[in-house]
N, CA, C and O atoms as a MOPAC input file, in Angstrom:
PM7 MOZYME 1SCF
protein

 N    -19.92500 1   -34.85000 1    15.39900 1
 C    -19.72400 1   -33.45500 1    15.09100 1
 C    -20.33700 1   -32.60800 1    16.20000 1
 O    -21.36200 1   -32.98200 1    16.76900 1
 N    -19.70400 1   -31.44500 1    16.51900 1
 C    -19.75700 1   -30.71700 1    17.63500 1
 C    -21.09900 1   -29.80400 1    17.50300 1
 O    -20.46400 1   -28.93500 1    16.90500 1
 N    -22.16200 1   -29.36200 1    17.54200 1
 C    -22.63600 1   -28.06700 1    17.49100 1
 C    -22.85000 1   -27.16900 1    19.04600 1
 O    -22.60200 1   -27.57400 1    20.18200 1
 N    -23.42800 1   -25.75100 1    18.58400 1
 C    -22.91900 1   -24.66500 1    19.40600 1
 C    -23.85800 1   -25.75700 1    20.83900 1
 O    -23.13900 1   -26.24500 1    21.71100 1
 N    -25.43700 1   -26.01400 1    20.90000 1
 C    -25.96300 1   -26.88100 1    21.67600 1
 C    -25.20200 1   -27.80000 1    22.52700 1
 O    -25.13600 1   -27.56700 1    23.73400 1
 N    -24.67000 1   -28.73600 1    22.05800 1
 C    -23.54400 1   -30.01700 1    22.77000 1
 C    -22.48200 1   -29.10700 1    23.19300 1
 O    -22.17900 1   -29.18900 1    24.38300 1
 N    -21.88300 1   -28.30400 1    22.51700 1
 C    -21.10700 1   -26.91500 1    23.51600 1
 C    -21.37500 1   -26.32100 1    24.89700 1
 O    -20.42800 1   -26.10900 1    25.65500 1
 N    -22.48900 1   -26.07600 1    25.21100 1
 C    -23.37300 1   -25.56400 1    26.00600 1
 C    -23.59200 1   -24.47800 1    25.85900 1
 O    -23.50000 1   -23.77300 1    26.86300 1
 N    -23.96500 1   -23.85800 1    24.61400 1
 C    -24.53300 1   -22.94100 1    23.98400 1
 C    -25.90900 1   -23.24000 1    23.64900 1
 O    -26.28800 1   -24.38500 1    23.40300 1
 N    -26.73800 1   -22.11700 1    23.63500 1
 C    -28.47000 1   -22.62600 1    23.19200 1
 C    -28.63600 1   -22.46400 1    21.25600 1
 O    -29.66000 1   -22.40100 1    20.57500 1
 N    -27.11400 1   -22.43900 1    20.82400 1
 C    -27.07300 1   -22.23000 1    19.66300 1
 C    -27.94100 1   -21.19300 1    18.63500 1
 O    -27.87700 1   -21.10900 1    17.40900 1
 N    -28.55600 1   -20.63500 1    19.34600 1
 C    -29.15800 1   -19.12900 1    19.14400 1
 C    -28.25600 1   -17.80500 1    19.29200 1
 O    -28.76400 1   -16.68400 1    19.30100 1
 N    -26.99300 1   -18.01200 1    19.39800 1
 C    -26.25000 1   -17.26300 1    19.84200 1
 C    -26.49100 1   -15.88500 1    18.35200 1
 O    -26.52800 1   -16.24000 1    17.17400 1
 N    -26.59900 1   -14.64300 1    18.71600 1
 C    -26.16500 1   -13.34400 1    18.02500 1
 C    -25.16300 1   -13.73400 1    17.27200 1
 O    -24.34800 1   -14.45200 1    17.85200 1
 N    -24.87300 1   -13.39600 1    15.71300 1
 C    -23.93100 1   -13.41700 1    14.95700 1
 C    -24.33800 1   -12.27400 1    14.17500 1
 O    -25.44300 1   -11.78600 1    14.41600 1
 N    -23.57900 1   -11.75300 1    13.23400 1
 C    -22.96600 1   -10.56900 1    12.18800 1
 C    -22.39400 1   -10.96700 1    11.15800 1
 O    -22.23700 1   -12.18800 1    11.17000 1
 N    -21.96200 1   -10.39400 1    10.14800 1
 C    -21.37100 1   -10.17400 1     8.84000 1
 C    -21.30200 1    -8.71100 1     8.88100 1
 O    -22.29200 1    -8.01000 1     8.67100 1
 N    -20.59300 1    -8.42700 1     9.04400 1
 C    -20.06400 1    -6.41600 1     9.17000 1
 C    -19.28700 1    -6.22700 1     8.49600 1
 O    -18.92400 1    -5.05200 1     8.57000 1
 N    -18.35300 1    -7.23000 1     7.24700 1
 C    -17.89600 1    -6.63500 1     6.38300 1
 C    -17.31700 1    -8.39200 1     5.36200 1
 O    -17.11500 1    -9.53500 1     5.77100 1
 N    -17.24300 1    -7.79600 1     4.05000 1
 C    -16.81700 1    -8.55500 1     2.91800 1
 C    -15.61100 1    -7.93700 1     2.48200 1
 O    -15.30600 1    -6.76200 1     2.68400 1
 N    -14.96400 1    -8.76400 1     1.89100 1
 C    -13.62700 1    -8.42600 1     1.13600 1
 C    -13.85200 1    -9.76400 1     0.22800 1
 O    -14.47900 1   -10.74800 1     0.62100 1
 N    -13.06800 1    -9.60200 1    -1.40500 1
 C    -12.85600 1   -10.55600 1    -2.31000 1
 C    -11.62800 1   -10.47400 1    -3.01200 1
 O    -11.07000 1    -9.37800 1    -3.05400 1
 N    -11.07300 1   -11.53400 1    -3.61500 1
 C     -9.97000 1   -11.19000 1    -4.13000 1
 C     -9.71700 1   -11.09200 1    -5.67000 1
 O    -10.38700 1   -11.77800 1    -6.44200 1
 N     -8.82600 1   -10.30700 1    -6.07600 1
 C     -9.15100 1    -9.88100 1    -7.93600 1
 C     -9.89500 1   -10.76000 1    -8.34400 1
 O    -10.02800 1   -11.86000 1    -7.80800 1
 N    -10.56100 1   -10.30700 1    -9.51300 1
 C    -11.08600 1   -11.39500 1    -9.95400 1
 C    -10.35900 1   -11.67500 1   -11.65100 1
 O    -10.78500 1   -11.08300 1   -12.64300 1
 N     -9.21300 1   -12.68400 1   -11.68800 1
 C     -8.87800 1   -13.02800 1   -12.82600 1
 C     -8.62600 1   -14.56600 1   -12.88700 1
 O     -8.14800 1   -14.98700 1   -11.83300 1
 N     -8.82300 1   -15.50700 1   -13.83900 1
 C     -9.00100 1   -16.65900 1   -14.09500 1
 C     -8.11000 1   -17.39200 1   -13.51100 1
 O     -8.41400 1   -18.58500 1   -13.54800 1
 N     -6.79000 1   -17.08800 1   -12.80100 1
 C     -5.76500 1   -17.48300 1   -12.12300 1
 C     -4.75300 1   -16.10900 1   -11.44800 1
 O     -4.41000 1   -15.07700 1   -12.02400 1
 N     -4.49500 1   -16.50600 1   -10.21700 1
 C     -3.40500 1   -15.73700 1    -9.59000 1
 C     -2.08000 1   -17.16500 1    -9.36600 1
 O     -2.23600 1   -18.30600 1    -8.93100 1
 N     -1.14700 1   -16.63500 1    -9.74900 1
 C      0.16100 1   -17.07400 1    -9.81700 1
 C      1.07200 1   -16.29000 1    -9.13900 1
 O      2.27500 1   -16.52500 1    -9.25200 1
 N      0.57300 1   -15.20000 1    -8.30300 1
 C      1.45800 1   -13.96600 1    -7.49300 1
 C      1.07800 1   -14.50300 1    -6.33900 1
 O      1.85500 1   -14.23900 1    -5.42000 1
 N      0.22500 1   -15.11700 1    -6.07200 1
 C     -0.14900 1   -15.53800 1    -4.70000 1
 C     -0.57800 1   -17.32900 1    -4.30800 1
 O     -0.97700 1   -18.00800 1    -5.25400 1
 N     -0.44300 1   -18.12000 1    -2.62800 1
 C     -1.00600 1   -18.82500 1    -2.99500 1
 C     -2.52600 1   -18.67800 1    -2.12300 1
 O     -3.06300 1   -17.67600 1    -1.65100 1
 N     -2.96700 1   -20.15600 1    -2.13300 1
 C     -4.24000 1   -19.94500 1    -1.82700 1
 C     -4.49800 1   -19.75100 1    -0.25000 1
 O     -5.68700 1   -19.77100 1     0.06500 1
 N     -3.62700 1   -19.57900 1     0.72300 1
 C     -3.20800 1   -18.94600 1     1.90000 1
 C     -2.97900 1   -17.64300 1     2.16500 1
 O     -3.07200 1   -17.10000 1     3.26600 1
 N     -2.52900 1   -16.90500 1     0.62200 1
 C     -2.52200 1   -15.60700 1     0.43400 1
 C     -3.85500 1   -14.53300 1     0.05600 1
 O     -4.35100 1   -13.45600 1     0.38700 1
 N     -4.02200 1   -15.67900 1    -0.88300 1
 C     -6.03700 1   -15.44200 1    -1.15400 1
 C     -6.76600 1   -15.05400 1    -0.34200 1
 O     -7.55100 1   -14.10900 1    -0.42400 1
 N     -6.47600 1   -16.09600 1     0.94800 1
 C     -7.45100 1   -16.06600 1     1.88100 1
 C     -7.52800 1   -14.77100 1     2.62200 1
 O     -8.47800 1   -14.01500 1     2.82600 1
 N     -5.67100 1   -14.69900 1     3.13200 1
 C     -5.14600 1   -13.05500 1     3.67300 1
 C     -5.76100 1   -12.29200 1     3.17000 1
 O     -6.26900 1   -11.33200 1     3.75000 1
 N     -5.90200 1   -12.64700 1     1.45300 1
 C     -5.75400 1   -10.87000 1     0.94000 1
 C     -7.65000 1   -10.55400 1     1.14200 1
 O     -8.18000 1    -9.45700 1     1.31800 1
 N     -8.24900 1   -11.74100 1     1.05500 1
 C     -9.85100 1   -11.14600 1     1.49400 1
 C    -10.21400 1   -10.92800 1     2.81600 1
 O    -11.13100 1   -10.14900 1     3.07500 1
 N     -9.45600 1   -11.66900 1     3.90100 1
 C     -9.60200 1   -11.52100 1     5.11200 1
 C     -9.35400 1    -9.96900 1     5.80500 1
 O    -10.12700 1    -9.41400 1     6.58600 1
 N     -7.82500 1    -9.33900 1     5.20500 1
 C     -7.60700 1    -8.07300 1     5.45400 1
 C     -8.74900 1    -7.21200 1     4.48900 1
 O     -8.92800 1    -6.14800 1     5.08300 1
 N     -9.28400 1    -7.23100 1     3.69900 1
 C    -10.11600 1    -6.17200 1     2.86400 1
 C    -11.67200 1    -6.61800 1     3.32700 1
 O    -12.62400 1    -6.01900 1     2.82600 1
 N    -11.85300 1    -7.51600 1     4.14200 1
 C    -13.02600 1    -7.70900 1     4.83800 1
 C    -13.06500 1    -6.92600 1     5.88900 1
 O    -13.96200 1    -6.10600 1     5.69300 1
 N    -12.42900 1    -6.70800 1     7.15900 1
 C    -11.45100 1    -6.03400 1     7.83800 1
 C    -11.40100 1    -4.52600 1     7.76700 1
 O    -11.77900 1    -3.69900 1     8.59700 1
 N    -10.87300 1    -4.37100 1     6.63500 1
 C    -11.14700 1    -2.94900 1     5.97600 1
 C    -12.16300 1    -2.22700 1     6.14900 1
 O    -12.39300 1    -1.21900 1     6.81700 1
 N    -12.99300 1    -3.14200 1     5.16900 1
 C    -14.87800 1    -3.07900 1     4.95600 1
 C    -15.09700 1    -2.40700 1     5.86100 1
 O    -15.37600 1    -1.21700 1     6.00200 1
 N    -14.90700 1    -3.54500 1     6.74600 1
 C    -15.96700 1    -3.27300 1     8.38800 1
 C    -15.14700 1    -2.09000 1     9.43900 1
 O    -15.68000 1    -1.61400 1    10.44100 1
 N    -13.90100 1    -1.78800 1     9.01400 1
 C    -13.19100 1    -0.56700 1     9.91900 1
 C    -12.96100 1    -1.31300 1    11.33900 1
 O    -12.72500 1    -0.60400 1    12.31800 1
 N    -13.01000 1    -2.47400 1    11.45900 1
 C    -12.10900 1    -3.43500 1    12.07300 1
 C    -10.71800 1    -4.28600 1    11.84900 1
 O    -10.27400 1    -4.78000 1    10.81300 1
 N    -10.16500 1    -4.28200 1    13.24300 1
 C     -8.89800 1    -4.90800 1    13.01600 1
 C     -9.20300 1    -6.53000 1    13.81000 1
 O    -10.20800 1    -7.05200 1    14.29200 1
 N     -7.18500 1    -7.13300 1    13.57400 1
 C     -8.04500 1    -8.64200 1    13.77800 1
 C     -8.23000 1    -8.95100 1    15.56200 1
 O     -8.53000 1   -10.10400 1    15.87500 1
 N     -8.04700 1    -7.92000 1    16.67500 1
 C     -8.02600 1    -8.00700 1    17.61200 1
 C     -9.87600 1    -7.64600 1    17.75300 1
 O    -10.34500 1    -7.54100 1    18.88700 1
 N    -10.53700 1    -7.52900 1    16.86900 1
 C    -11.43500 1    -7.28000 1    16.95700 1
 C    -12.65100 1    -8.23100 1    17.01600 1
 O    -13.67900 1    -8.08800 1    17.67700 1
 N    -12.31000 1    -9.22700 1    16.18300 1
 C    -13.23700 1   -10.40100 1    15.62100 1
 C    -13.15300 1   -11.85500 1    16.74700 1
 O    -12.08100 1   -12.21400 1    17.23400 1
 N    -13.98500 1   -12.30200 1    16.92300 1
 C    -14.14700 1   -13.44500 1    17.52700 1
 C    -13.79800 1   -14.94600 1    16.50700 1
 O    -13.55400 1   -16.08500 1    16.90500 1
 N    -13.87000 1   -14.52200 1    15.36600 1
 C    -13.93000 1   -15.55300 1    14.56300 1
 C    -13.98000 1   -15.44000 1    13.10900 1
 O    -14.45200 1   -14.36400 1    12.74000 1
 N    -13.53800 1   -16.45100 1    11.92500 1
 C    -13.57900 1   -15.98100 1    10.69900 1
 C    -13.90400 1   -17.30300 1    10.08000 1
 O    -13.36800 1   -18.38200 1    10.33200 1
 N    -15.02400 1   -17.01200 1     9.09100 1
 C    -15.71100 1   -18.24800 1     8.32400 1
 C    -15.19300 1   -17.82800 1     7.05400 1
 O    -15.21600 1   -16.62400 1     6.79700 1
 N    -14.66900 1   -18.75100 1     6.11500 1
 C    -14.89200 1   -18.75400 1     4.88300 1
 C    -15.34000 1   -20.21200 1     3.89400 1
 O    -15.72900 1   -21.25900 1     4.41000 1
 N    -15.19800 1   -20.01700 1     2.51700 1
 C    -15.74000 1   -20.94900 1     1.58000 1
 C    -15.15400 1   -20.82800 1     0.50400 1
 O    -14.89500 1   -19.85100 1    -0.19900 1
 N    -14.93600 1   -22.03600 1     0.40800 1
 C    -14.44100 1   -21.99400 1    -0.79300 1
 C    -15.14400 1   -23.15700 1    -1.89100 1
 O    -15.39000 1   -24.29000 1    -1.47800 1
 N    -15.51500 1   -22.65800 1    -3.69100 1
 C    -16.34700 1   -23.44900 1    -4.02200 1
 C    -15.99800 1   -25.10400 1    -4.50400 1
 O    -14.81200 1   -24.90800 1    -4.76600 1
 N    -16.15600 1   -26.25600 1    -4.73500 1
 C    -15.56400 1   -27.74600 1    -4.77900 1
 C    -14.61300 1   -27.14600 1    -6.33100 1
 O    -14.86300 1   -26.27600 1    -7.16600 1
 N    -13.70100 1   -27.92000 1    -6.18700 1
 C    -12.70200 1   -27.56600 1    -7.89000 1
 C    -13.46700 1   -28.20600 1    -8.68500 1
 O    -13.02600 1   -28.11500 1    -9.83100 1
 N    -14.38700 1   -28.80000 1    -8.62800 1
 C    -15.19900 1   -28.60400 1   -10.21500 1
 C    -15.71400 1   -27.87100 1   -10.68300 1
 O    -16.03100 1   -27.89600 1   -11.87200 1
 N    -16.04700 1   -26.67300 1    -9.61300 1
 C    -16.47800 1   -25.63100 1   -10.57200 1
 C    -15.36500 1   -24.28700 1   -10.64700 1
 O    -15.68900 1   -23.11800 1   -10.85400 1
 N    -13.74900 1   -24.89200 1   -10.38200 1
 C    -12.78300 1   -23.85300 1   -10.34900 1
 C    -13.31500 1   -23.75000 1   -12.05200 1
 O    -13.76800 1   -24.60200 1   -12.81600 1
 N    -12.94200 1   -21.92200 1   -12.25100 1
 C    -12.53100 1   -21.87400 1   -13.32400 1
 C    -13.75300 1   -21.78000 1   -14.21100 1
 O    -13.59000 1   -21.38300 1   -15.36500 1
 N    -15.11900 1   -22.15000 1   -13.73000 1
 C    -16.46500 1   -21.69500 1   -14.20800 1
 C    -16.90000 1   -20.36500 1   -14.12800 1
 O    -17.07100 1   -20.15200 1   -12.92700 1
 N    -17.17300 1   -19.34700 1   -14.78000 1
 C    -17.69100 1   -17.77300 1   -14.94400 1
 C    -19.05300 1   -18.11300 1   -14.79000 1
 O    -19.91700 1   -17.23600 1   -14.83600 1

């Protein structure tokens, strides 16, 4: 596995979080799939931050293991 170090980065590199977006929150979406999910938080993250995607270097997300899909 790669890290920023073996890159030739000192892996100290400056990072941010300048904006969040989430998507409805109801027990299932059936209007969308989970590629759309991702869109629809990626653009309202985006939003957040009053950035567009020519803007960002990069985009992390997570998603939680399906055993706990569907847990409140």
């Amino acid at each position: 596995m790669s890290t920023p170090t073996s890159l030739g980065g000192s892996g100290k590199e400056p990072v941010g979080v300048v904006g969040i977006g989430q998507t409805k929150h109801v027990s299932a979406r059936r209007d969308v799939s989970m590629a759309g999910l991702v869109r629809e938080a990626a653009v309202r993250a985006l939003a957040d931050a009053e950035l567009g995607w020519a803007d960002i270097d990069a985009v992390v997300i997570g998603k939680a293991p399906d055993f706990f899909e569907g847990v409140l």
